[in-house]
């Protein structure tokens, strides 16, 4: 009996299944990522923000 066709079909099925798994994994990895949150401001940035707010309040009072 010739076994070329069944082996070919089995290999084709396994290859298609593996290709589908790789494709799904790539889609999950590419679309599942979220942008990293912005880092919290450090003490220098916080002090600058307080200074800017105080300057705005002073200019609003005048």
Coordinates of C-alpha atoms in Angstrom, one line a residue:
X1 CA 0.0 0.0 0.0
X2 CA 1.2 3.5 -0.9
X3 CA 1.6 5.6 2.3
X4 CA 2.8 8.8 0.7
X5 CA -0.6 10.5 0.5
X6 CA -1.7 9.8 4.1
X7 CA 1.7 11.0 5.4
X8 CA 1.6 14.1 3.2
X9 CA -1.9 14.9 4.4
X10 CA -0.9 14.4 8.1
X11 CA 2.1 16.6 7.6
X12 CA 0.0 19.2 5.9
X13 CA -2.5 19.2 8.8
X14 CA 0.2 19.5 11.4
X15 CA 1.9 22.3 9.5
X16 CA -1.4 24.2 9.1
X17 CA -2.1 23.8 12.8
X18 CA 1.4 25.0 13.8
X19 CA 1.1 27.9 11.5
X20 CA -2.3 28.9 13.0
X21 CA -0.7 28.7 16.5
X22 CA 2.2 30.9 15.5
X23 CA -0.2 33.4 13.9
X24 CA -2.4 33.6 16.9
X25 CA 0.6 34.0 19.2
X26 CA 2.0 36.8 17.1
X27 CA -1.4 38.6 17.1
X28 CA -1.7 38.3 20.9
X29 CA 1.8 39.6 21.4
X30 CA 1.5 42.5 19.0
X31 CA -2.0 43.6 20.1
X32 CA -1.8 42.8 23.7
X33 CA 0.8 45.3 24.7
X34 CA -0.2 48.4 26.5
X35 CA 1.9 51.6 26.6
X36 CA 3.9 52.0 29.8
X37 CA 2.5 54.4 32.3
X38 CA 4.2 57.8 32.5
X39 CA 6.8 57.9 35.3
X40 CA 5.8 59.8 38.4
X41 CA 7.3 63.3 38.5
X42 CA 10.4 63.6 40.6
X43 CA 11.1 66.3 43.2
X44 CA 12.5 68.8 40.7
X45 CA 9.4 68.6 38.5
X46 CA 7.1 68.8 41.5
X47 CA 8.9 71.9 42.8
X48 CA 8.7 73.5 39.3
X49 CA 5.0 72.8 39.2
X50 CA 4.5 74.4 42.6
X51 CA 6.5 77.4 41.5
X52 CA 4.5 77.8 38.3
X53 CA 1.2 77.6 40.2
X54 CA 2.3 80.1 42.8
X55 CA 3.4 82.5 39.9
X56 CA 0.0 82.1 38.3
X57 CA -1.8 82.8 41.5
X58 CA 0.3 85.9 42.1
X59 CA -0.3 87.2 38.6
X60 CA -4.0 86.6 39.0
X61 CA -4.1 88.6 42.2
X62 CA -2.5 91.6 40.6

